[in-house]
Amino acid sequence: VAGKRQTKVEEKEKFSREAVAYLDHLYRVARYLTEEPDEAQDLVQEAYVRALGSYKQFTPGSNMKAWLTRILYNFFFDHYRQKKRWISVDDSSTAEKYVSDYWEKVAGENPGPEGYVLASELTTKITDALRKIPEEFRLPVVMIDMGDFSYAETAEILSCPIGTIRSRLSRGRRLVHSHLKAYVGIEKGREKK
Amino acid sequence: MKCEEARELITALVDQELLDPERPLLEMHLKECARCRFALEEERRLKTEIRAAADHLRAPAQLRNRILTDPRLFREKSQSTRGWRDYIWPRSFTLRPALIVTLLLVFSLSSLYLFNVNRTKQPIAVAALETYGLFLSNELPVSRANGAAKIKEQLIRAVGGSFEPMGYDFSAMNLEPVAGAIREIQGRKILVAIYQGQGGTLFCYTFVGSEADAPQAAARFFDADKKINFYAFSRGGMNAVLHREGDVICILASEMPMEELLALARSKARPS
């Protein structure tokens, strides 16, 4: 019996070590879910504890990164925010005032030399822009562009239809872009890196 | 197709998630519409930049430390055999002294045996770290040279060019290469590059080997981005992180906190 218990402890520890490989990714997601860095750290730590508590539900060989992300996301909404998981918003109103601006200007705008920016500055600008946009548009961007998840994986994590993910991702990217209006000409900025 | 309708489809095309029948419809529209072609390129660039921004946001060392020391996730050494007590500790008070004496006897004999037998069989990674103590007590013969290039050149020559030291640049940590040394342990040559400065002392060991050279008790961490295993272990108050690049093993050893050393190794390691 003692041997079995020891094996179980070792099994759990092995699982923890594999899960820790995704720490950077989970912290990234948590930073865009929470307001404060400390809150993000607490969220990640508790998500790991929760994941370990239900590690037997994880199928070896399946996508551990997506599984952990889903646990973190669910935990955030269960414990950090007492509100509906996926806020129902009128997709045609909240974002439109930002988006139309982008869509109208993106084609013909010439950024001029002052519009170009060094990559490090652009990184900060992108991070700031992501924080400014509504959460329902931010999360698909974080999951797909930062987390390298597919639409289907993101839909599973956020408990949302794939079509909604696609439309919100599209709007999310345009919102980010609209906040970077002064920095259009991204490619030229990269060349100066 | 109107440009308005193309918006979402462009997003899906950027992500390679656009399938028939929408894909040919969008492709046809793109052939005719310069504005949407520009929007497609702009969205591709934005996606690349967002991905690059993600790489700059990593978990702080403080969080890594919190996770690795959380007893709910990783056993503390003192807790590692806690569960056994219920099964091996005799209920009878008269048997307990007998058990203690027996255990002490077994422990003493096995320690003596292991000390004598395994001393020569300790993992090469652990044996290599002994040079750190020798260096600090001025007992390690080292070759001092001015500049990283000279030290590297001397070390390469010492092994007949069969492999090279890592040649990492730690100047951002206020550490500069000051000396090099060669050790032969268990028939294998180990190159030691010694860095010193305001950031303290750091040793970078290089030798031909495999991940099996990591001590069994080392904690393994897999960096999913670089797809490299890192093995963290401690010896005599010193921390060490081992990883493999091709057929060469690199160990960074220092007295700096483990999480900082691990972060440093991860930042320098090059995927094979």
Short mmCIF file of C-alpha atoms in Angstrom, two decimals:
data_model
loop_
_atom_site.label_atom_id
_atom_site.label_comp_id
_atom_site.label_asym_id
_atom_site.label_seq_id
_atom_site.Cartn_x
_atom_site.Cartn_y
_atom_site.Cartn_z
CA VAL A 1 0.00 0.00 0.00
CA ALA A 2 2.88 2.30 0.88
CA GLY A 3 4.44 1.57 -2.52
CA LYS A 4 1.23 2.48 -4.30
CA ARG A 5 0.98 5.72 -2.38
CA GLN A 6 4.58 6.55 -3.23
CA THR A 7 3.93 5.81 -6.92
CA LYS A 8 0.92 8.11 -6.86
CA VAL A 9 2.95 10.91 -5.27
CA GLU A 10 5.67 10.48 -7.89
CA GLU A 11 3.07 10.42 -10.66
CA LYS A 12 1.60 13.70 -9.42
CA GLU A 13 5.01 15.28 -9.15
CA LYS A 14 5.88 14.19 -12.68
CA PHE A 15 2.65 15.78 -13.84
CA SER A 16 3.51 19.01 -11.99
CA ARG A 17 6.92 19.16 -13.64
CA GLU A 18 5.44 18.72 -17.10
CA ALA A 19 2.82 21.36 -16.34
CA VAL A 20 5.43 23.88 -15.18
CA ALA A 21 6.78 23.95 -18.76
CA TYR A 22 3.72 26.06 -19.63
CA LEU A 23 4.28 28.61 -16.86
CA ASP A 24 5.22 31.46 -19.20
CA HIS A 25 2.17 30.86 -21.36
CA LEU A 26 -0.23 30.68 -18.39
CA TYR A 27 1.24 33.80 -16.84
CA ARG A 28 0.78 35.61 -20.16
CA VAL A 29 -2.91 34.65 -20.29
CA ALA A 30 -3.36 35.54 -16.61
CA ARG A 31 -1.76 38.96 -17.11
CA TYR A 32 -4.34 39.78 -19.75
CA LEU A 33 -7.21 38.48 -17.62
CA THR A 34 -6.34 40.31 -14.41
CA GLU A 35 -5.68 43.94 -13.62
CA GLU A 36 -2.63 43.53 -11.38
CA PRO A 37 0.57 41.47 -11.79
CA ASP A 38 0.18 40.08 -8.23
CA GLU A 39 -3.31 38.92 -9.04
CA ALA A 40 -1.99 37.17 -12.15
CA GLN A 41 0.62 35.33 -10.08
CA ASP A 42 -2.00 34.17 -7.55
CA LEU A 43 -4.24 33.05 -10.38
CA VAL A 44 -1.52 30.98 -12.05
CA GLN A 45 -0.47 29.35 -8.78
CA GLU A 46 -4.03 28.40 -7.84
CA ALA A 47 -4.72 27.16 -11.35
CA TYR A 48 -1.74 24.81 -11.04
CA VAL A 49 -3.02 23.52 -7.71
CA ARG A 50 -6.45 22.98 -9.23
CA ALA A 51 -4.97 21.21 -12.24
CA LEU A 52 -2.98 18.89 -10.01
CA GLY A 53 -6.14 18.14 -8.03
CA SER A 54 -7.79 16.83 -11.18
CA TYR A 55 -4.73 15.52 -13.00
CA LYS A 56 -6.35 12.13 -13.49
CA GLN A 57 -8.87 13.77 -15.80
CA PHE A 58 -6.05 14.72 -18.14
CA THR A 59 -5.52 12.25 -20.96
CA PRO A 60 -1.78 11.63 -21.43
CA GLY A 61 -0.72 12.62 -24.93
CA SER A 62 -3.50 15.16 -25.34
CA ASN A 63 -2.99 18.93 -25.37
CA MET A 64 -1.79 19.80 -21.86
CA LYS A 65 -1.33 23.48 -22.71
CA ALA A 66 -4.98 23.84 -23.76
CA TRP A 67 -6.16 21.81 -20.77
CA LEU A 68 -4.24 23.99 -18.31
CA THR A 69 -5.41 27.17 -20.02
CA ARG A 70 -9.01 26.08 -19.72
CA ILE A 71 -8.56 25.39 -16.02
CA LEU A 72 -6.99 28.79 -15.50
CA TYR A 73 -9.75 30.52 -17.43
CA ASN A 74 -12.53 28.70 -15.59
CA PHE A 75 -10.86 29.30 -12.26
CA PHE A 76 -10.60 33.00 -13.01
CA PHE A 77 -14.27 33.29 -13.64
CA ASP A 78 -15.31 31.01 -10.79
CA HIS A 79 -13.22 32.68 -8.14
CA TYR A 80 -12.00 36.04 -9.32
CA ARG A 81 -15.03 37.39 -10.98
CA GLN A 82 -18.60 36.82 -9.98
CA LYS A 83 -20.16 37.43 -13.32
CA LYS A 84 -21.25 35.67 -16.45
CA ARG A 85 -18.40 33.87 -18.21
CA TRP A 86 -18.65 35.19 -21.67
CA ILE A 87 -20.26 38.57 -21.48
CA SER A 88 -22.93 38.96 -24.06
CA VAL A 89 -22.20 42.10 -25.96
CA ASP A 90 -23.67 43.62 -29.02
CA ASP A 91 -20.85 42.93 -31.43
CA SER A 92 -22.08 45.59 -33.78
CA SER A 93 -21.88 48.43 -31.24
CA THR A 94 -19.03 48.23 -28.73
CA ALA A 95 -16.24 47.83 -31.16
CA GLU A 96 -17.62 49.45 -34.22
CA LYS A 97 -16.68 52.99 -33.32
CA TYR A 98 -13.01 51.95 -33.12
CA VAL A 99 -13.08 49.51 -35.97
CA SER A 100 -14.65 51.63 -38.64
CA ASP A 101 -11.93 54.18 -38.11
CA TYR A 102 -9.27 51.55 -38.76
CA TRP A 103 -11.02 50.06 -41.75
CA GLU A 104 -11.50 53.40 -43.43
CA LYS A 105 -7.95 54.57 -42.93
CA VAL A 106 -5.84 51.49 -43.19
CA ALA A 107 -5.70 51.40 -46.97
CA GLY A 108 -4.50 54.80 -47.96
CA GLU A 109 -2.66 56.00 -44.89
CA ASN A 110 0.97 56.91 -45.30
CA PRO A 111 2.57 56.78 -41.87
CA GLY A 112 5.47 59.11 -42.68
CA PRO A 113 8.84 58.74 -40.99
CA GLU A 114 7.54 59.76 -37.57
CA GLY A 115 5.09 56.85 -37.67
CA TYR A 116 7.80 54.23 -37.66
CA VAL A 117 8.86 52.84 -34.36
CA LEU A 118 11.51 50.57 -32.95
CA ALA A 119 10.36 47.05 -32.25
CA SER A 120 10.71 47.33 -28.47
CA GLU A 121 8.47 50.38 -28.39
CA LEU A 122 6.01 48.60 -30.61
CA THR A 123 5.92 45.67 -28.20
CA THR A 124 4.96 48.01 -25.36
CA LYS A 125 2.37 49.69 -27.54
CA ILE A 126 0.83 46.34 -28.48
CA THR A 127 0.70 45.27 -24.83
CA ASP A 128 -0.94 48.56 -23.85
CA ALA A 129 -3.39 48.35 -26.74
CA LEU A 130 -4.42 44.83 -25.76
CA ARG A 131 -5.16 45.98 -22.23
CA LYS A 132 -7.35 48.79 -23.52
CA ILE A 133 -9.66 46.76 -25.71
CA PRO A 134 -12.74 44.98 -24.29
CA GLU A 135 -12.03 41.57 -22.84
CA GLU A 136 -14.28 39.68 -25.23
CA PHE A 137 -12.13 40.87 -28.13
CA ARG A 138 -8.84 40.68 -26.25
CA LEU A 139 -9.02 37.03 -25.22
CA PRO A 140 -9.23 35.53 -28.73
CA VAL A 141 -6.18 37.63 -29.69
CA VAL A 142 -4.30 36.46 -26.60
CA MET A 143 -5.19 32.81 -27.17
CA ILE A 144 -4.61 32.66 -30.93
CA ASP A 145 -1.82 35.18 -31.56
CA MET A 146 0.06 34.82 -28.29
CA GLY A 147 -0.86 31.27 -27.30
CA ASP A 148 -0.73 29.72 -30.80
CA PHE A 149 -4.07 28.01 -30.28
CA SER A 150 -6.33 27.10 -33.20
CA TYR A 151 -9.84 28.51 -33.48
CA ALA A 152 -11.26 25.18 -32.32
CA GLU A 153 -8.98 25.02 -29.27
CA THR A 154 -9.81 28.62 -28.38
CA ALA A 155 -13.52 27.93 -28.75
CA GLU A 156 -13.15 24.99 -26.39
CA ILE A 157 -11.19 26.99 -23.81
CA LEU A 158 -13.53 29.97 -23.87
CA SER A 159 -16.70 27.86 -24.19
CA CYS A 160 -17.80 29.74 -27.25
CA PRO A 161 -18.74 28.85 -30.86
CA ILE A 162 -15.93 28.92 -33.42
CA GLY A 163 -17.77 31.51 -35.52
CA THR A 164 -17.90 33.90 -32.57
CA ILE A 165 -14.20 33.37 -31.96
CA ARG A 166 -13.43 34.24 -35.57
CA SER A 167 -15.52 37.41 -35.59
CA ARG A 168 -14.20 38.61 -32.21
CA LEU A 169 -10.63 37.85 -33.18
CA SER A 170 -11.10 39.88 -36.35
CA ARG A 171 -12.52 42.78 -34.40
CA GLY A 172 -9.93 42.39 -31.67
CA ARG A 173 -7.06 42.69 -34.12
CA ARG A 174 -8.61 45.73 -35.74
CA LEU A 175 -9.07 47.31 -32.31
CA VAL A 176 -5.42 46.70 -31.48
CA HIS A 177 -4.46 48.17 -34.81
CA SER A 178 -6.64 51.20 -34.22
CA HIS A 179 -4.73 51.89 -31.00
CA LEU A 180 -1.51 51.70 -32.98
CA LYS A 181 -2.58 54.30 -35.49
CA ALA A 182 0.55 56.32 -34.92
CA TYR A 183 2.61 53.22 -35.48
CA VAL A 184 1.24 51.85 -38.72
CA GLY A 185 3.94 50.71 -41.06
CA ILE A 186 4.81 47.88 -38.74
CA GLU A 187 7.00 46.15 -41.24
CA LYS A 188 9.25 49.17 -41.65
CA GLY A 189 9.53 49.37 -37.88
CA ARG A 190 10.75 45.78 -37.82
CA GLU A 191 13.36 46.51 -40.44
CA LYS A 192 14.88 49.13 -38.13
CA LYS A 193 15.25 46.52 -35.35
CA MET B 1 -18.08 40.10 -52.38
CA LYS B 2 -18.04 43.42 -50.54
CA CYS B 3 -15.02 44.56 -48.57
CA GLU B 4 -17.14 44.54 -45.44
CA GLU B 5 -17.83 40.83 -45.94
CA ALA B 6 -14.15 40.14 -46.53
CA ARG B 7 -13.06 41.37 -43.08
CA GLU B 8 -13.52 38.18 -41.10
CA LEU B 9 -12.43 36.01 -43.99
CA ILE B 10 -9.13 37.87 -44.18
CA THR B 11 -8.59 37.16 -40.48
CA ALA B 12 -9.24 33.45 -41.04
CA LEU B 13 -6.92 33.43 -44.07
CA VAL B 14 -4.13 34.97 -41.98
CA ASP B 15 -4.59 32.14 -39.46
CA GLN B 16 -4.83 29.45 -42.16
CA GLU B 17 -8.30 28.64 -40.93
CA LEU B 18 -10.20 29.55 -44.07
CA LEU B 19 -11.66 26.60 -45.95
CA ASP B 20 -13.90 26.05 -48.96
CA PRO B 21 -16.25 27.49 -50.06
CA GLU B 22 -15.19 30.79 -48.46
CA ARG B 23 -11.55 30.61 -49.46
CA PRO B 24 -11.96 30.75 -53.28
CA LEU B 25 -14.52 33.53 -52.88
CA LEU B 26 -12.08 35.63 -50.86
CA GLU B 27 -9.19 34.86 -53.20
CA MET B 28 -11.28 36.07 -56.11
CA HIS B 29 -12.11 39.26 -54.23
CA LEU B 30 -8.47 39.85 -53.29
CA LYS B 31 -7.44 39.69 -56.95
CA GLU B 32 -9.72 42.61 -57.64
CA CYS B 33 -9.37 44.67 -54.46
CA ALA B 34 -6.08 46.40 -53.61
CA ARG B 35 -7.51 47.74 -50.37
CA CYS B 36 -8.25 44.25 -49.04
CA ARG B 37 -4.87 42.96 -50.22
CA PHE B 38 -3.26 45.71 -48.18
CA ALA B 39 -5.47 44.88 -45.20
CA LEU B 40 -4.40 41.22 -45.50
CA GLU B 41 -0.71 42.11 -45.40
CA GLU B 42 -1.24 44.54 -42.55
CA GLU B 43 -3.06 41.91 -40.50
CA ARG B 44 -0.28 39.39 -41.14
CA ARG B 45 2.28 41.88 -39.87
CA LEU B 46 0.18 42.68 -36.83
CA LYS B 47 -0.14 38.99 -35.95
CA THR B 48 3.65 38.61 -36.19
CA GLU B 49 4.19 41.61 -33.95
CA ILE B 50 1.68 40.42 -31.36
CA ARG B 51 3.45 37.06 -31.28
CA ALA B 52 6.78 38.83 -30.79
CA ALA B 53 5.28 40.92 -27.99
CA ALA B 54 4.22 37.70 -26.27
CA ASP B 55 7.82 36.48 -26.19
CA HIS B 56 8.76 39.50 -24.10
CA LEU B 57 6.24 38.65 -21.41
CA ARG B 58 7.57 35.80 -19.27
CA ALA B 59 6.67 34.56 -15.83
CA PRO B 60 8.68 36.44 -13.18
CA ALA B 61 11.32 34.48 -11.26
CA GLN B 62 9.33 35.15 -8.09
CA LEU B 63 6.32 33.27 -9.48
CA ARG B 64 8.48 30.40 -10.71
CA ASN B 65 9.93 30.12 -7.23
CA ARG B 66 6.47 30.21 -5.64
CA ILE B 67 5.30 27.37 -7.87
CA LEU B 68 8.39 25.23 -7.38
CA THR B 69 8.25 25.60 -3.60
CA ASP B 70 4.50 25.15 -3.24
CA PRO B 71 4.13 21.97 -1.17
CA ARG B 72 0.75 21.35 -2.80
CA LEU B 73 2.57 20.91 -6.12
CA PHE B 74 5.98 19.61 -5.17
CA ARG B 75 6.90 17.57 -2.15
CA GLU B 76 9.17 19.17 0.36
CA LYS B 77 12.10 16.94 1.20
CA SER B 78 10.87 16.59 4.76
CA GLN B 79 7.51 15.38 3.50
CA SER B 80 8.79 12.86 1.01
CA THR B 81 8.30 9.85 3.25
CA ARG B 82 5.54 11.20 5.45
CA GLY B 83 3.02 8.65 4.20
CA TRP B 84 5.23 5.70 5.12
CA ARG B 85 5.15 6.46 8.85
CA ASP B 86 1.63 5.13 9.20
CA TYR B 87 2.74 1.79 7.82
CA ILE B 88 6.18 1.20 9.33
CA TRP B 89 5.99 2.89 12.75
CA PRO B 90 5.14 0.17 15.29
CA ARG B 91 2.09 0.76 17.45
CA SER B 92 3.79 -0.97 20.35
CA PHE B 93 6.04 1.33 22.42
CA THR B 94 8.40 -1.58 23.27
CA LEU B 95 9.18 -2.23 19.62
CA ARG B 96 9.98 1.38 18.75
CA PRO B 97 13.51 1.50 20.36
CA ALA B 98 14.38 -1.77 18.61
CA LEU B 99 13.29 -0.33 15.28
CA ILE B 100 15.29 2.86 15.85
CA VAL B 101 18.46 0.90 16.71
CA THR B 102 18.01 -1.32 13.64
CA LEU B 103 17.45 1.65 11.36
CA LEU B 104 20.50 3.46 12.74
CA LEU B 105 22.64 0.37 12.18
CA VAL B 106 21.40 -0.10 8.63
CA PHE B 107 21.82 3.59 7.88
CA SER B 108 25.39 3.74 9.26
CA LEU B 109 26.53 0.66 7.37
CA SER B 110 24.93 1.70 4.10
CA SER B 111 26.32 5.24 4.43
CA LEU B 112 29.82 3.88 4.92
CA TYR B 113 29.39 1.60 1.92
CA LEU B 114 27.97 4.33 -0.30
CA PHE B 115 30.65 6.79 0.78
CA ASN B 116 33.39 4.41 -0.24
CA VAL B 117 31.84 2.83 -3.30
CA ASN B 118 29.83 5.62 -4.87
CA ARG B 119 32.39 8.32 -4.30
CA THR B 120 33.96 7.41 -7.58
CA LYS B 121 30.63 6.75 -9.24
CA GLN B 122 28.92 10.08 -8.60
CA PRO B 123 27.45 11.64 -11.75
CA ILE B 124 29.98 13.52 -13.81
CA ALA B 125 27.85 16.66 -13.49
CA VAL B 126 28.15 16.58 -9.71
CA ALA B 127 31.84 15.68 -9.79
CA ALA B 128 32.51 18.59 -12.12
CA LEU B 129 31.07 21.05 -9.61
CA GLU B 130 33.84 20.25 -7.16
CA THR B 131 36.09 22.49 -9.23
CA TYR B 132 34.03 25.47 -8.05
CA GLY B 133 35.12 24.97 -4.45
CA LEU B 134 38.71 24.33 -5.55
CA PHE B 135 38.73 27.60 -7.49
CA LEU B 136 37.38 29.63 -4.60
CA SER B 137 40.11 28.20 -2.33
CA ASN B 138 42.78 28.86 -5.01
CA GLU B 139 43.46 25.15 -5.43
CA LEU B 140 42.34 24.92 -9.06
CA PRO B 141 45.07 25.36 -11.68
CA VAL B 142 43.59 27.83 -14.14
CA SER B 143 44.78 29.58 -17.22
CA ARG B 144 44.14 33.30 -17.05
CA ALA B 145 43.92 35.27 -20.26
CA ASN B 146 42.71 38.65 -21.30
CA GLY B 147 39.46 38.46 -23.14
CA ALA B 148 36.86 35.84 -23.88
CA ALA B 149 38.36 35.01 -27.29
CA LYS B 150 41.76 34.03 -25.82
CA ILE B 151 40.21 31.88 -23.11
CA LYS B 152 38.00 30.16 -25.66
CA GLU B 153 40.97 29.58 -27.95
CA GLN B 154 43.01 27.98 -25.14
CA LEU B 155 40.15 25.70 -24.14
CA ILE B 156 39.50 24.58 -27.71
CA ARG B 157 43.20 23.81 -28.14
CA ALA B 158 43.19 21.75 -24.94
CA VAL B 159 40.70 19.30 -26.44
CA GLY B 160 42.25 19.31 -29.90
CA GLY B 161 39.29 21.16 -31.35
CA SER B 162 36.97 18.19 -30.76
CA PHE B 163 34.40 20.49 -29.14
CA GLU B 164 34.11 24.09 -28.01
CA PRO B 165 33.12 25.92 -24.82
CA MET B 166 29.73 27.63 -25.00
CA GLY B 167 31.24 31.12 -25.11
CA TYR B 168 28.18 32.74 -23.56
CA ASP B 169 28.18 36.49 -23.03
CA PHE B 170 27.12 37.36 -19.48
CA SER B 171 28.22 40.99 -19.59
CA ALA B 172 24.61 42.05 -18.99
CA MET B 173 24.91 40.33 -15.61
CA ASN B 174 28.19 42.18 -14.89
CA LEU B 175 30.13 38.94 -15.36
CA GLU B 176 33.20 38.74 -17.58
CA PRO B 177 35.30 35.67 -18.45
CA VAL B 178 38.48 35.74 -16.34
CA ALA B 179 39.96 32.25 -16.65
CA GLY B 180 39.63 28.80 -18.11
CA ALA B 181 40.44 25.34 -16.78
CA ILE B 182 40.45 21.74 -17.99
CA ARG B 183 39.44 18.82 -15.80
CA GLU B 184 39.43 15.16 -16.66
CA ILE B 185 36.71 13.29 -14.79
CA GLN B 186 35.81 9.66 -15.43
CA GLY B 187 37.91 9.73 -18.59
CA ARG B 188 36.12 12.72 -20.06
CA LYS B 189 37.53 16.16 -20.57
CA ILE B 190 35.55 19.04 -19.14
CA LEU B 191 36.11 22.63 -20.19
CA VAL B 192 35.52 25.20 -17.47
CA ALA B 193 35.03 28.86 -18.31
CA ILE B 194 35.09 31.05 -15.22
CA TYR B 195 33.22 34.35 -15.14
CA GLN B 196 33.61 36.91 -12.41
CA GLY B 197 32.51 40.46 -11.74
CA GLN B 198 30.04 42.48 -9.72
CA GLY B 199 27.50 39.76 -10.41
CA GLY B 200 29.63 37.26 -8.40
CA THR B 201 31.22 34.10 -9.78
CA LEU B 202 29.76 31.81 -12.40
CA PHE B 203 31.20 28.65 -13.90
CA CYS B 204 30.25 27.38 -17.32
CA TYR B 205 31.17 23.71 -17.82
CA THR B 206 31.17 22.08 -21.23
CA PHE B 207 31.73 18.44 -22.08
CA VAL B 208 30.63 15.83 -24.57
CA GLY B 209 27.75 13.86 -23.14
CA SER B 210 24.02 13.34 -22.98
CA GLU B 211 21.12 14.23 -20.72
CA ALA B 212 21.79 10.97 -18.89
CA ASP B 213 24.72 12.84 -17.31
CA ALA B 214 22.28 14.91 -15.26
CA PRO B 215 22.04 13.73 -11.64
CA GLN B 216 19.03 11.50 -11.07
CA ALA B 217 17.80 13.76 -8.30
CA ALA B 218 17.87 16.85 -10.53
CA ALA B 219 14.57 18.62 -11.16
CA ARG B 220 13.77 18.62 -14.87
CA PHE B 221 12.09 21.57 -16.57
CA PHE B 222 11.04 21.52 -20.18
CA ASP B 223 11.14 24.85 -22.00
CA ALA B 224 8.27 24.48 -24.43
CA ASP B 225 9.41 27.45 -26.53
CA LYS B 226 12.99 26.26 -27.05
CA LYS B 227 12.15 22.58 -26.72
CA ILE B 228 15.06 22.03 -24.35
CA ASN B 229 15.17 20.14 -21.06
CA PHE B 230 16.88 21.91 -18.17
CA TYR B 231 18.05 19.98 -15.11
CA ALA B 232 18.42 21.92 -11.87
CA PHE B 233 20.41 20.59 -8.93
CA SER B 234 22.37 21.87 -5.95
CA ARG B 235 25.61 20.88 -4.36
CA GLY B 236 27.36 22.38 -1.32
CA GLY B 237 25.39 25.60 -1.34
CA MET B 238 25.88 26.04 -5.06
CA ASN B 239 23.17 25.84 -7.68
CA ALA B 240 23.62 24.33 -11.12
CA VAL B 241 21.54 24.06 -14.29
CA LEU B 242 22.41 21.52 -17.00
CA HIS B 243 21.16 21.40 -20.56
CA ARG B 244 22.21 19.80 -23.83
CA GLU B 245 23.10 21.48 -27.11
CA GLY B 246 23.71 18.82 -29.75
CA ASP B 247 26.15 16.32 -28.29
CA VAL B 248 27.58 18.82 -25.84
CA ILE B 249 26.43 19.27 -22.26
CA CYS B 250 26.53 22.68 -20.63
CA ILE B 251 26.30 23.31 -16.90
CA LEU B 252 26.01 26.78 -15.44
CA ALA B 253 26.93 26.84 -11.75
CA SER B 254 26.75 29.73 -9.35
CA GLU B 255 25.65 30.76 -5.89
CA MET B 256 22.88 32.88 -7.35
CA PRO B 257 19.29 31.78 -6.56
CA MET B 258 18.14 28.77 -8.57
CA GLU B 259 15.30 30.58 -10.30
CA GLU B 260 17.68 33.30 -11.54
CA LEU B 261 20.22 30.75 -12.72
CA LEU B 262 17.51 28.78 -14.49
CA ALA B 263 16.22 31.93 -16.18
CA LEU B 264 19.79 32.76 -17.24
CA ALA B 265 20.37 29.28 -18.69
CA ARG B 266 17.07 29.46 -20.55
CA SER B 267 17.90 32.84 -22.02
CA LYS B 268 21.30 31.64 -23.31
CA ALA B 269 20.51 28.10 -24.43
CA ARG B 270 20.40 27.56 -28.16
CA PRO B 271 18.05 24.92 -29.55
CA SER B 272 20.03 22.14 -31.28
#
